[in-house]
Tab-separated table of C-alpha atoms in Angstrom:
chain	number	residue	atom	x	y	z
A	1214	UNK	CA	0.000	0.000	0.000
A	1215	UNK	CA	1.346	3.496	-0.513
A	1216	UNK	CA	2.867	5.214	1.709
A	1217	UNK	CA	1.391	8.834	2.803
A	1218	UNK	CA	2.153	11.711	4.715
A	1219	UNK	CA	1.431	15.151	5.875
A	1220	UNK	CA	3.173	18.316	3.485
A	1221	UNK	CA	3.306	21.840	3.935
A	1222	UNK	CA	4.490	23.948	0.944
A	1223	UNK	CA	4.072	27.032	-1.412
A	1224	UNK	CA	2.446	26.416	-4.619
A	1225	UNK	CA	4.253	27.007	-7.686
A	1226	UNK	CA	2.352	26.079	-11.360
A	1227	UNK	CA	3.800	25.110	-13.944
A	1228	UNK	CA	3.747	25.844	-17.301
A	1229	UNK	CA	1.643	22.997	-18.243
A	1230	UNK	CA	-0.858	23.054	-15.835
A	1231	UNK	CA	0.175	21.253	-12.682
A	1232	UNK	CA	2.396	22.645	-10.139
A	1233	UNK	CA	4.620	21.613	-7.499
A	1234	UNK	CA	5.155	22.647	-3.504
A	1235	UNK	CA	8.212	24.193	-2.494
A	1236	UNK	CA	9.127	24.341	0.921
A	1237	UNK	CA	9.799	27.574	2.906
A	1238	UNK	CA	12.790	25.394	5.080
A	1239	UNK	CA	14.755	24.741	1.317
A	1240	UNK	CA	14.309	28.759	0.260
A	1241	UNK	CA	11.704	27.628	-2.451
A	1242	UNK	CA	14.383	25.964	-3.774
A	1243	UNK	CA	13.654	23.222	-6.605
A	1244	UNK	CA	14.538	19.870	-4.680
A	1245	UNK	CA	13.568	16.070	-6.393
A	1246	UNK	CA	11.002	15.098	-3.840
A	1247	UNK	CA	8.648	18.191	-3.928
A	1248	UNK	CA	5.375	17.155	-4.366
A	1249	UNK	CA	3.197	17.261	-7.403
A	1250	UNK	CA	0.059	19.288	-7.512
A	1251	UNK	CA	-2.261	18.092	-10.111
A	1252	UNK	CA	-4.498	19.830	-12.423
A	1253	UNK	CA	-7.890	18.901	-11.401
A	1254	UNK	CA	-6.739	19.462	-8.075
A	1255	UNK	CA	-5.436	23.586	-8.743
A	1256	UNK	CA	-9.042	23.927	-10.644
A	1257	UNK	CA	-11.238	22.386	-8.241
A	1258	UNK	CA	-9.434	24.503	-4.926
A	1259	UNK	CA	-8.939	28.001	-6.959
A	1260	UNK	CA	-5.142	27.604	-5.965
A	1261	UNK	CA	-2.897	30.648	-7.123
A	1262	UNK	CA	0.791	30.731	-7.515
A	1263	UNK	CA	2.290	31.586	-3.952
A	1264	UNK	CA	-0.063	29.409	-1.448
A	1265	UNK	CA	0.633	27.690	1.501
A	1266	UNK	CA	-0.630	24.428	1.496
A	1267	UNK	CA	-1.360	21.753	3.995
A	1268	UNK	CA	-2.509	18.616	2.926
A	1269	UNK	CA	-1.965	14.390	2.014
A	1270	UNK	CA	0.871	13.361	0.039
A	1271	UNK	CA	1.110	10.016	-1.348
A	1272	UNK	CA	4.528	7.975	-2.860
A	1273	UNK	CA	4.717	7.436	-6.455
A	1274	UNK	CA	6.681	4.624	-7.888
A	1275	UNK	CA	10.044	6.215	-9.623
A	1276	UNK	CA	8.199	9.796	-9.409
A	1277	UNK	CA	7.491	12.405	-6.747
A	1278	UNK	CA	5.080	12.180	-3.866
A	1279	UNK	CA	1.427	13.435	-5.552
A	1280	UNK	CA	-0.646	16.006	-3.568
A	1281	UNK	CA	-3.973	14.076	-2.939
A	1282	UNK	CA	-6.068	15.961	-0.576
A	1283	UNK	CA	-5.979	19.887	0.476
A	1284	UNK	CA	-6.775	20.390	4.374
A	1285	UNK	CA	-5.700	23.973	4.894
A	1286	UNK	CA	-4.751	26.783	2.213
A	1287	UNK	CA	-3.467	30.054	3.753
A	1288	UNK	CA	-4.217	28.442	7.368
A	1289	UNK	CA	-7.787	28.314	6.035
A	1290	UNK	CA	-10.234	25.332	5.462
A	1291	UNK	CA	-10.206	24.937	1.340
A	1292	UNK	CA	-14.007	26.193	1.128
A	1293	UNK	CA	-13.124	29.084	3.048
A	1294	UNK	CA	-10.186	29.871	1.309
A	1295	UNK	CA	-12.461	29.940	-2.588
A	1296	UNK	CA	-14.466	32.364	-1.492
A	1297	UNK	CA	-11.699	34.992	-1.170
A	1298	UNK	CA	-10.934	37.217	-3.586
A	1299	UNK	CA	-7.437	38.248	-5.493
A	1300	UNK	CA	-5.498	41.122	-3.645
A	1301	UNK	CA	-5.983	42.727	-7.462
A	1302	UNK	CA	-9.927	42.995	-6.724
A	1303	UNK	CA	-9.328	44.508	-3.422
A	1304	UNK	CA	-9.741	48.396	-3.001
A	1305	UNK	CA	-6.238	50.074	-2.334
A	1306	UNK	CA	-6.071	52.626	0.401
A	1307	UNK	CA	-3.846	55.039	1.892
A	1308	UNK	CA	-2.146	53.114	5.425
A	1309	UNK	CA	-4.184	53.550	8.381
A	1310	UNK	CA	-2.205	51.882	11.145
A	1311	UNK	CA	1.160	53.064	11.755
A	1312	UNK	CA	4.427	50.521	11.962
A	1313	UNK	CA	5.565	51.893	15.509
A	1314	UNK	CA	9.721	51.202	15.604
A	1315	UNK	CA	10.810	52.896	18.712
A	1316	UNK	CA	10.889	50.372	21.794
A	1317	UNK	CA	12.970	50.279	25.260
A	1318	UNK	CA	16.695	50.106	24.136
A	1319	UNK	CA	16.190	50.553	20.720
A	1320	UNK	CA	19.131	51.951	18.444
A	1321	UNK	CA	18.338	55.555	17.859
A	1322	UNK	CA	17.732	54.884	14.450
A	1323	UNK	CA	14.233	53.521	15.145
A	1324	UNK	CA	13.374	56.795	17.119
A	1325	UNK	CA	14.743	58.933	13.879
A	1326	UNK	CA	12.473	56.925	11.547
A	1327	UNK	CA	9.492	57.263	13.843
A	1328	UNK	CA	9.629	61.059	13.380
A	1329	UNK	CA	10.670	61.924	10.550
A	1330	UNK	CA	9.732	59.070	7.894
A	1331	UNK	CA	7.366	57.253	9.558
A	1332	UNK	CA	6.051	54.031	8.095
A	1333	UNK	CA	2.576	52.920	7.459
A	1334	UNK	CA	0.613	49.533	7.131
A	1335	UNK	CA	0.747	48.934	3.264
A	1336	UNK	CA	3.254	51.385	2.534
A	1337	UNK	CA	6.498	51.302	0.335
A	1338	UNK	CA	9.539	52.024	1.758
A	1339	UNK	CA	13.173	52.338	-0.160
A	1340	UNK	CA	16.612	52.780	1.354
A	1341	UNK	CA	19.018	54.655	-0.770
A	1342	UNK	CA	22.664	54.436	0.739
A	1343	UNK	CA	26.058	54.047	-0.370
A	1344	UNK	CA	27.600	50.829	0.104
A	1345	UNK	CA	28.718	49.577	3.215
A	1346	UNK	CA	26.763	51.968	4.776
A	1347	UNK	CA	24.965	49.931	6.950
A	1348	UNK	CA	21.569	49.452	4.905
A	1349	UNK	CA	21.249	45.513	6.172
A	1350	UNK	CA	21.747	46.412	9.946
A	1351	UNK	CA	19.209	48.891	9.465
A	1352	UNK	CA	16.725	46.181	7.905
A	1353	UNK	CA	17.698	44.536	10.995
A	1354	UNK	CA	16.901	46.953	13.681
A	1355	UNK	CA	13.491	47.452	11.634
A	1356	UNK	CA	12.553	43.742	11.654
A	1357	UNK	CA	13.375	43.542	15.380
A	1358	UNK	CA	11.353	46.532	16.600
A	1359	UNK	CA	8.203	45.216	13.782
A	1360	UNK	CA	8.426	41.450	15.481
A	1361	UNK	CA	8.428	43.161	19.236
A	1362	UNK	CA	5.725	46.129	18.626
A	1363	UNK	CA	3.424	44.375	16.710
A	1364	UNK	CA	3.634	40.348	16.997
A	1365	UNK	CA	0.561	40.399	14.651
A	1366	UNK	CA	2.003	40.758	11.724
A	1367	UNK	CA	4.066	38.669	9.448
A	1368	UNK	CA	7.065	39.223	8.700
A	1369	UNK	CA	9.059	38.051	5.472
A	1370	UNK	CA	12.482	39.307	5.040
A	1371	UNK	CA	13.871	38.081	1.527
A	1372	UNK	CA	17.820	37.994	0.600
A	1373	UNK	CA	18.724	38.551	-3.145
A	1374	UNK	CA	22.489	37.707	-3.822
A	1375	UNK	CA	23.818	38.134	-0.369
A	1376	UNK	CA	26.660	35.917	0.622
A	1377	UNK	CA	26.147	32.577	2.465
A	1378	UNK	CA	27.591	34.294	5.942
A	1379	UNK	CA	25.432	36.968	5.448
A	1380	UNK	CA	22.243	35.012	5.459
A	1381	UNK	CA	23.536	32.993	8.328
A	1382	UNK	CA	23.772	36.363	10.158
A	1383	UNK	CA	20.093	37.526	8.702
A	1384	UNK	CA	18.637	33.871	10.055
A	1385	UNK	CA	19.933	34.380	13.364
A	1386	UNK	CA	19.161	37.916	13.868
A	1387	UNK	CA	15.398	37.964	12.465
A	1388	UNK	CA	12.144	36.404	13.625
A	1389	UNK	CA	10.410	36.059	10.792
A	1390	UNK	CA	10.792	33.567	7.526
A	1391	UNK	CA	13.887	34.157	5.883
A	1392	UNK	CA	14.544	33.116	2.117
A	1393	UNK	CA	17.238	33.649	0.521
A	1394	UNK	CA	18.788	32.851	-2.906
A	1395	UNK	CA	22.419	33.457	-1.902
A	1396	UNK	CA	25.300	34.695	-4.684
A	1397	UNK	CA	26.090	30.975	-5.312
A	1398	UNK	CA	22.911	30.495	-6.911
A	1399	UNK	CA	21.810	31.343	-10.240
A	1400	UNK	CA	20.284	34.212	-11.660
A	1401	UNK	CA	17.029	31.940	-12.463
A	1402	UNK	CA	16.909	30.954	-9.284
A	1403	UNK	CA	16.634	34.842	-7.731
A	1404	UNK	CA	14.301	35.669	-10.193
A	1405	UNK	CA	12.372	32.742	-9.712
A	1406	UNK	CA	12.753	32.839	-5.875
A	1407	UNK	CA	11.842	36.391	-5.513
A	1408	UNK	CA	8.672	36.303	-7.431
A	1409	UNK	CA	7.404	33.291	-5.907
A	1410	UNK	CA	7.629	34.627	-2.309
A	1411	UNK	CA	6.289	38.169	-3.306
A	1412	UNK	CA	3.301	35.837	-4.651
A	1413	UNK	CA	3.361	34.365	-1.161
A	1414	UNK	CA	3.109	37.484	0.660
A	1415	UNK	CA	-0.102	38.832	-1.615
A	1416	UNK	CA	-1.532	35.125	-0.533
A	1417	UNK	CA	-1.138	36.328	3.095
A	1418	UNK	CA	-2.707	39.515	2.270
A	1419	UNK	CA	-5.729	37.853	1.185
A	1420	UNK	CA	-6.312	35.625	3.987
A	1421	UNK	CA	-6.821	39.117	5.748
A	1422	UNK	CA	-2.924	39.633	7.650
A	1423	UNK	CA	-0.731	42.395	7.799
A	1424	UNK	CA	2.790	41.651	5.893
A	1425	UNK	CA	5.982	42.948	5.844
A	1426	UNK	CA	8.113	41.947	3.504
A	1427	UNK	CA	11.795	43.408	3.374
A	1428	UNK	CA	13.626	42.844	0.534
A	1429	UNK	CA	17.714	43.205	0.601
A	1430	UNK	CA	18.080	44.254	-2.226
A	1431	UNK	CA	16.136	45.651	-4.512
A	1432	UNK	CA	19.602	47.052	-7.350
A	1433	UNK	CA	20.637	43.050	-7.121
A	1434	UNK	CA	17.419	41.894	-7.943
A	1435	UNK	CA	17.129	44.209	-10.565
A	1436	UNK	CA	20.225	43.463	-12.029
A	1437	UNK	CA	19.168	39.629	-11.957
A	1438	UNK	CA	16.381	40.867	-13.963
A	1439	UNK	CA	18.155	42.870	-16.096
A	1440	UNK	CA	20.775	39.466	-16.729
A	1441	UNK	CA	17.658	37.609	-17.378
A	1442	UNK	CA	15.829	39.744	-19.971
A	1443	UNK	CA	19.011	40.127	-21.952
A	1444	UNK	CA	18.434	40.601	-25.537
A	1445	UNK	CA	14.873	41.817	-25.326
A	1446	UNK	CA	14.101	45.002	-26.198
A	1447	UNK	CA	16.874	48.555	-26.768
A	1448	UNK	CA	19.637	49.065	-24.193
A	1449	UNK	CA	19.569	52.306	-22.028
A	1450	UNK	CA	21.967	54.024	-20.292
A	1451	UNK	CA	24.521	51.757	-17.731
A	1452	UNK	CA	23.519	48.650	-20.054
A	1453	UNK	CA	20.340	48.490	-18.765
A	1454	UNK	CA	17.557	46.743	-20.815
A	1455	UNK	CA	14.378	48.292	-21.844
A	1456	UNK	CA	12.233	45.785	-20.148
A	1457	UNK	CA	14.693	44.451	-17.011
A	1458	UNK	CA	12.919	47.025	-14.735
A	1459	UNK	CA	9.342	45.916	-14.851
A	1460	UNK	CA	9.297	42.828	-12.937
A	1461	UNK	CA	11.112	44.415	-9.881
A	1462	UNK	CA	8.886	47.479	-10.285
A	1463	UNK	CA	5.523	45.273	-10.077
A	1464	UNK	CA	7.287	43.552	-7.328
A	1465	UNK	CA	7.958	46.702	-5.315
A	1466	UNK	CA	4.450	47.966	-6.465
A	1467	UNK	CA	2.873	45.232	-5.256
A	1468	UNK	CA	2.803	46.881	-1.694
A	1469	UNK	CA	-0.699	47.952	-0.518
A	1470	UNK	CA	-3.577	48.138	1.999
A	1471	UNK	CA	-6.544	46.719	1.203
A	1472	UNK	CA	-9.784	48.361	1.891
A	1473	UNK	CA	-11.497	45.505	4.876
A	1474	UNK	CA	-8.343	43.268	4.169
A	1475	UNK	CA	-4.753	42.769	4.860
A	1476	UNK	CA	-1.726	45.054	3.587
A	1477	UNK	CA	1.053	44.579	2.221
């Protein structure tokens, strides 16, 4: 008799129609024994790339374990979860809640950004610094004082060509999930990595939570981009192509709050 088992793991199609689940513990990396989401399965549940899903996995002879039954999508029951709609139907908003940073012993930084740029549920926030300036200990100190002023909300910090070391340092430092396609991946593999977990984080939006999602950074994803798109479309100024900058733009775009929902 087969053998089966309980899964947990973000749905990514593909381009035929099924789809496999990644898990958040590899980095959404593509590993042998992720488990195949069929078809009929994706139609029948209304499942969109990014989901987290709980369910039934059964072995396969000579093939990966096949998803067989759903029992939670987004933490919610599968009926629940069909009746929600897309983040793209929801009404954007100007914030409403403010992201308090300042908090007993916090660096001074936090204090600074509390008065003069303060940051709102939903809003988009960009760090422009020279390099070695200090940009990731800031991301940091802002992920700390986010996980201790407001445990509600969920926190996704996602690394972009860092060094190994580095995300060692990130994993140890920060609460929340941390994926990370390090510099001795591929180029495919940020690009692919990065849009699946912004995907995840408009999933968690829809299932009505708060989000935070730091992204370190946003020039090496858009070079990745920029690598990836080469040869399509006119070359601007600094080699960049036409069409490199769209992808990181929706992703950075993608930051909202939703009228009655979540934000992002």
């Amino acid at each position: 008799m087969p053998r089966t088992w309980e899964v947990t793991g973000v749905f990514e199609p593909s381009p035929k129609g099924a789809g496999l689940l990644r898990s958040l513990d590899h980095d959404l990396r593509s590993v042998p024994d992720d488990p195949y989401v069929p078809p009929e399965l994706i139609k029948a549940l209304h499942l969109r790339p990014g989901c987290l899903v709980h369910g039934l996995v059964q072995d396969q002879d000579k093939r990966a374990p096949r998803l067989f039954k759903v029992q939670s999508i987004q933490g919610l029951s599968p009926v629940a979860w069909k009746d929600l709609p897309p983040m793209d139907q929801g009404v954007p908003i100007d914030p409403e809640e403010r992201l308090t940073l300042e908090h007993p012993d916090c660096p001074v930084a936090m204090r600074i950004l509390d008065l003069f740029v303060p940051i709102g549920k939903g809003q988009r926030s960009l760090i422009v610094a020279p390099p070695r300036s200090g940009k990731t200990v800031l991301l940091q100190q802002l992920a700390k004082a986010i996980h201790l002023n407001h445990p509600g909300v969920t926190e996704l910090m996602l690394l972009v060509d860092e060094r190994p070391e580095e995300v060692t340092d990130m994993r140890r430092t920060v609460h929340g999930h941390v994926i990370a396609s390090s510099s001795d991946h591929s180029t495919d593999n940020h690009v692919r990595v990065a849009e699946l977990m912004t995907e995840y984080a408009r999933r968690e939006v829809e299932a009505g939570k708060d989000v935070v999602l730091f992204l370190d950074s946003l020039t090496r994803l858009g070079r990745a981009f920029n690598k990836e798109t080469r040869n399509s479309g006119r070359i601007l100024s600094g080699g960049i192509y036409s069409r490199a900058l769209e992808r990181p733009k929706r992703i950075f775009g993608a930051a909202r709050k939703v009228q009655g929902g979540g934000s992002l």
